[in-house]
């Protein structure tokens, strides 16, 4: 299709899932740091401040899951790739880079768990603390799918990672963005703890 192979399409879907999950992660960090009362948020144009951040956070997760699901599905159509359905459940038997495939598979299932646990009825049954602890899996999920995306050879030829290839630069940019976001989250947590201790 348009000169694209199934492998190209699968790789692009993986990159879309990565981009969406990173955006989703940043929105999650905004939500957990009382963003509306932060000085930087108040300075943003009204159009941005009126965006339904919580709803966008939910929908980017659903869309990312959809892309993360299609990504291996398209790969399975390409018989020459040697990948089959069973590799989702036994990733270590994958024909190429099994350990790195395993990281992608773990992040895929972790994403499903986080999304399921956030459904209103389930969230209510779990209680805030358990739900929050499950939600924190997302930090590990992000780490796993980013390593997976960075080290998988898009041509499945066991080549070493080309760190200045456009697709890999995208994953590196996402890693940097998430490190800054996680640092901001940690800083917020620490200053909150200090304020509580002073009270
Ligand atoms: C959250 C889930 C996942 C994300 C975000 C993700 C992301 C990515 C990214 C960004 C790439 C590199 C594409 C490129 O450099 O052009 C990739 C490659 C790859 N991924 Fe995943 N992946 C996920 C889950 C999975 C799963 C469940 C499998 C199961 C078999 C898998 C198998 C592969 C394979 C074989 C490649 C190399 C071939 C290709 O580029 O399609 N991934 N993935």
Short mmCIF file of C-alpha atoms and ligand atoms in Angstrom, two decimals:
data_model
loop_
_atom_site.label_atom_id
_atom_site.label_comp_id
_atom_site.label_asym_id
_atom_site.label_seq_id
_atom_site.Cartn_x
_atom_site.Cartn_y
_atom_site.Cartn_z
CA UNK A 1 0.00 0.00 0.00
CA UNK A 2 1.60 3.37 -1.22
CA UNK A 3 4.96 1.53 -1.26
CA UNK A 4 4.68 0.87 2.49
CA UNK A 5 5.35 -2.60 3.84
CA UNK A 6 3.39 -4.14 6.72
CA UNK A 7 6.54 -3.67 8.79
CA UNK A 8 6.57 0.09 8.01
CA UNK A 9 2.89 0.39 8.98
CA UNK A 10 3.39 -1.65 12.16
CA UNK A 11 6.39 0.51 13.15
CA UNK A 12 4.43 3.73 12.50
CA UNK A 13 1.54 2.47 14.65
CA UNK A 14 4.06 1.70 17.43
CA UNK A 15 5.38 5.25 17.14
CA UNK A 16 1.83 6.69 17.25
CA UNK A 17 1.12 4.66 20.43
CA UNK A 18 4.40 5.93 21.92
CA UNK A 19 3.57 9.59 21.14
CA UNK A 20 0.03 9.26 22.49
CA UNK A 21 1.19 7.52 25.67
CA UNK A 22 3.79 10.22 26.34
CA UNK A 23 1.20 12.97 25.84
CA UNK A 24 -1.15 11.00 28.10
CA UNK A 25 1.58 10.67 30.75
CA UNK A 26 2.18 14.45 30.75
CA UNK A 27 -1.56 15.14 31.09
CA UNK A 28 -1.66 12.66 34.00
CA UNK A 29 1.17 14.52 35.71
CA UNK A 30 -0.67 17.83 35.21
CA UNK A 31 -3.80 16.32 36.79
CA UNK A 32 -1.89 15.01 39.80
CA UNK A 33 -0.11 18.30 40.49
CA UNK A 34 -3.10 20.65 40.88
CA UNK A 35 -2.23 22.26 37.53
CA UNK A 36 -5.13 24.74 37.55
CA UNK A 37 -3.65 26.64 40.49
CA UNK A 38 -0.09 26.64 39.10
CA UNK A 39 1.29 30.02 37.89
CA UNK A 40 2.39 28.59 34.50
CA UNK A 41 -1.17 27.35 33.76
CA UNK A 42 -2.72 30.74 34.59
CA UNK A 43 -0.42 32.39 32.03
CA UNK A 44 -1.58 30.12 29.17
CA UNK A 45 -4.13 31.37 26.57
CA UNK A 46 -7.78 30.88 27.57
CA UNK A 47 -8.32 28.42 24.68
CA UNK A 48 -5.84 26.01 26.32
CA UNK A 49 -7.06 26.61 29.89
CA UNK A 50 -10.61 25.67 28.85
CA UNK A 51 -9.57 22.28 27.42
CA UNK A 52 -11.15 19.26 29.19
CA UNK A 53 -7.78 17.88 30.35
CA UNK A 54 -9.24 14.91 32.26
CA UNK A 55 -11.32 13.77 29.28
CA UNK A 56 -8.36 14.18 26.89
CA UNK A 57 -6.25 12.17 29.37
CA UNK A 58 -8.80 9.31 29.23
CA UNK A 59 -9.25 9.34 25.47
CA UNK A 60 -5.55 9.47 24.63
CA UNK A 61 -5.15 6.30 26.73
CA UNK A 62 -7.94 4.50 24.79
CA UNK A 63 -6.51 5.62 21.45
CA UNK A 64 -2.98 4.59 22.47
CA UNK A 65 -4.26 1.14 23.47
CA UNK A 66 -5.96 0.83 20.07
CA UNK A 67 -2.71 1.72 18.25
CA UNK A 68 -0.63 -0.54 20.55
CA UNK A 69 -3.04 -3.38 19.68
CA UNK A 70 -2.98 -2.74 15.91
CA UNK A 71 0.85 -2.46 15.94
CA UNK A 72 1.54 -6.22 16.45
CA UNK A 73 -1.68 -7.22 14.58
CA UNK A 74 -0.35 -5.67 11.35
CA UNK A 75 2.97 -7.38 11.98
CA UNK A 76 1.24 -10.80 12.14
CA UNK A 77 -0.16 -10.27 8.60
CA UNK A 78 3.43 -10.17 7.31
CA UNK A 79 4.21 -13.89 7.28
CA UNK A 80 7.89 -13.18 6.46
CA UNK A 81 8.29 -11.42 9.87
CA UNK A 82 7.82 -14.80 11.58
CA UNK A 83 5.65 -13.13 14.27
CA UNK A 84 2.40 -14.85 15.27
CA UNK A 85 -0.43 -14.37 17.80
CA UNK A 86 1.23 -16.74 20.26
CA UNK A 87 4.11 -14.25 20.70
CA UNK A 88 1.77 -11.90 22.57
CA UNK A 89 1.42 -14.62 25.24
CA UNK A 90 4.87 -16.23 24.93
CA UNK A 91 7.00 -13.26 23.84
CA UNK A 92 10.24 -15.00 24.74
CA UNK A 93 9.65 -17.38 21.82
CA UNK A 94 9.52 -14.42 19.37
CA UNK A 95 11.74 -14.96 16.29
CA UNK A 96 13.61 -11.64 16.76
CA UNK A 97 14.80 -9.71 19.86
CA UNK A 98 12.59 -11.72 22.28
CA UNK A 99 13.71 -9.85 25.43
CA UNK A 100 12.87 -6.47 23.85
CA UNK A 101 9.56 -7.82 22.50
CA UNK A 102 8.79 -8.97 26.08
CA UNK A 103 9.08 -5.35 27.28
CA UNK A 104 6.55 -4.25 24.62
CA UNK A 105 4.17 -7.05 25.62
CA UNK A 106 4.44 -6.24 29.36
CA UNK A 107 3.71 -2.56 28.68
CA UNK A 108 0.73 -3.53 26.50
CA UNK A 109 -0.85 -5.62 29.30
CA UNK A 110 0.08 -3.03 31.95
CA UNK A 111 -1.76 -0.43 29.88
CA UNK A 112 -4.86 -2.64 29.78
CA UNK A 113 -4.73 -3.07 33.59
CA UNK A 114 -4.37 0.68 34.20
CA UNK A 115 -7.27 1.48 31.83
CA UNK A 116 -9.56 -1.23 33.29
CA UNK A 117 -8.81 -0.15 36.87
CA UNK A 118 -9.78 3.43 35.95
CA UNK A 119 -13.31 2.50 34.83
CA UNK A 120 -15.79 4.18 37.20
CA UNK A 121 -17.30 1.00 38.70
CA UNK A 122 -13.94 -0.74 39.17
CA UNK A 123 -12.26 2.42 40.50
CA UNK A 124 -15.04 2.83 43.08
CA UNK A 125 -14.69 -0.79 44.21
CA UNK A 126 -10.89 -0.55 44.48
CA UNK A 127 -10.86 2.64 46.57
CA UNK A 128 -8.59 5.63 45.94
CA UNK A 129 -5.34 4.23 47.43
CA UNK A 130 -5.40 0.89 45.52
CA UNK A 131 -6.45 2.62 42.29
CA UNK A 132 -3.64 5.16 42.69
CA UNK A 133 -1.06 2.42 43.35
CA UNK A 134 -2.17 0.58 40.20
CA UNK A 135 -2.05 3.88 38.26
CA UNK A 136 1.55 4.38 39.36
CA UNK A 137 2.42 1.30 37.21
CA UNK A 138 2.36 3.83 34.35
CA UNK A 139 5.85 5.04 35.24
CA UNK A 140 7.20 1.51 34.70
CA UNK A 141 5.02 1.04 31.59
CA UNK A 142 6.46 4.21 30.03
CA UNK A 143 10.01 3.06 30.73
CA UNK A 144 9.35 -0.37 29.19
CA UNK A 145 7.68 0.72 25.96
CA UNK A 146 10.28 3.44 25.41
CA UNK A 147 13.16 0.96 25.76
CA UNK A 148 11.20 -1.44 23.50
CA UNK A 149 10.67 1.23 20.81
CA UNK A 150 14.25 2.44 21.00
CA UNK A 151 15.91 -0.96 20.69
CA UNK A 152 13.61 -2.86 18.29
CA UNK A 153 15.09 -3.01 14.81
CA UNK A 154 12.28 -1.71 12.53
CA UNK A 155 13.49 -4.07 9.77
CA UNK A 156 13.76 -7.05 12.13
CA UNK A 157 17.32 -7.76 10.97
CA UNK A 158 18.98 -7.72 14.40
CA UNK A 159 20.84 -4.50 13.51
CA UNK A 160 22.18 -2.39 16.39
CA UNK A 161 20.07 0.70 17.18
CA UNK A 162 20.77 3.70 14.97
CA UNK A 163 20.35 6.42 17.60
CA UNK A 164 20.23 9.24 15.03
CA UNK A 165 17.54 7.63 12.88
CA UNK A 166 14.38 9.85 12.81
CA UNK A 167 12.13 7.22 14.48
CA UNK A 168 14.67 6.55 17.23
CA UNK A 169 15.19 10.31 17.76
CA UNK A 170 11.44 10.50 18.36
CA UNK A 171 11.70 7.83 21.11
CA UNK A 172 14.72 9.66 22.61
CA UNK A 173 12.78 12.95 22.64
CA UNK A 174 9.88 11.16 24.42
CA UNK A 175 12.32 9.75 27.02
CA UNK A 176 13.69 13.25 27.70
CA UNK A 177 10.18 14.72 27.96
CA UNK A 178 9.07 12.03 30.41
CA UNK A 179 12.20 12.42 32.56
CA UNK A 180 11.51 16.17 32.88
CA UNK A 181 7.81 15.48 33.64
CA UNK A 182 8.68 12.82 36.26
CA UNK A 183 11.19 15.20 37.89
CA UNK A 184 8.50 17.92 38.04
CA UNK A 185 6.09 15.40 39.64
CA UNK A 186 8.69 14.34 42.20
CA UNK A 187 9.53 17.98 43.02
CA UNK A 188 5.80 18.74 43.53
CA UNK A 189 5.48 15.71 45.85
CA UNK A 190 8.50 16.81 47.90
CA UNK A 191 7.35 20.42 48.33
CA UNK A 192 3.90 19.17 49.36
CA UNK A 193 5.48 16.91 52.01
CA UNK A 194 7.58 19.82 53.34
CA UNK A 195 4.45 22.02 53.63
CA UNK A 196 2.61 19.22 55.49
CA UNK A 197 5.50 18.78 57.95
CA UNK A 198 5.56 22.52 58.69
CA UNK A 199 1.83 22.54 59.61
C1 LIG B 1 2.43 -0.21 24.60
C2 LIG B 1 2.77 -1.09 23.68
C3 LIG B 1 3.80 -0.89 22.58
C4 LIG B 1 4.42 0.27 22.12
C5 LIG B 1 4.19 1.70 22.57
C6 LIG B 1 5.32 -0.13 21.05
C7 LIG B 1 6.14 0.74 20.33
C8 LIG B 1 7.04 0.36 19.35
C9 LIG B 1 7.92 1.24 18.64
C10 LIG B 1 8.00 2.75 18.82
C11 LIG B 1 8.67 0.49 17.75
C12 LIG B 1 9.78 0.99 16.82
C13 LIG B 1 9.27 1.40 15.48
C14 LIG B 1 10.36 2.03 14.60
O1 LIG B 1 11.48 2.26 15.07
O2 LIG B 1 10.07 2.27 13.42
C15 LIG B 1 8.24 -0.89 17.92
C16 LIG B 1 8.74 -1.95 17.19
C17 LIG B 1 8.31 -3.26 17.32
N1 LIG B 1 7.39 -3.75 18.23
FE1 LIG B 1 6.35 -2.64 19.56
N2 LIG B 1 5.25 -1.51 20.90
C18 LIG B 1 4.34 -2.00 21.81
C19 LIG B 1 3.93 -3.32 21.97
C20 LIG B 1 4.38 -4.37 21.21
C21 LIG B 1 3.86 -5.73 21.32
C22 LIG B 1 2.72 -6.16 22.24
C23 LIG B 1 4.55 -6.48 20.44
C24 LIG B 1 4.26 -7.95 20.27
C25 LIG B 1 4.64 -8.76 19.44
C26 LIG B 1 5.51 -5.60 19.75
C27 LIG B 1 6.42 -5.98 18.76
C28 LIG B 1 7.26 -5.11 18.05
C29 LIG B 1 8.14 -5.51 16.97
C30 LIG B 1 8.32 -6.93 16.45
C31 LIG B 1 8.78 -4.35 16.50
C32 LIG B 1 9.81 -4.25 15.33
C33 LIG B 1 9.06 -4.22 14.02
C34 LIG B 1 8.24 -2.96 13.83
O3 LIG B 1 8.83 -1.85 13.77
O4 LIG B 1 7.02 -3.12 13.76
N3 LIG B 1 5.36 -4.33 20.24
N4 LIG B 1 7.27 -0.95 18.89
#
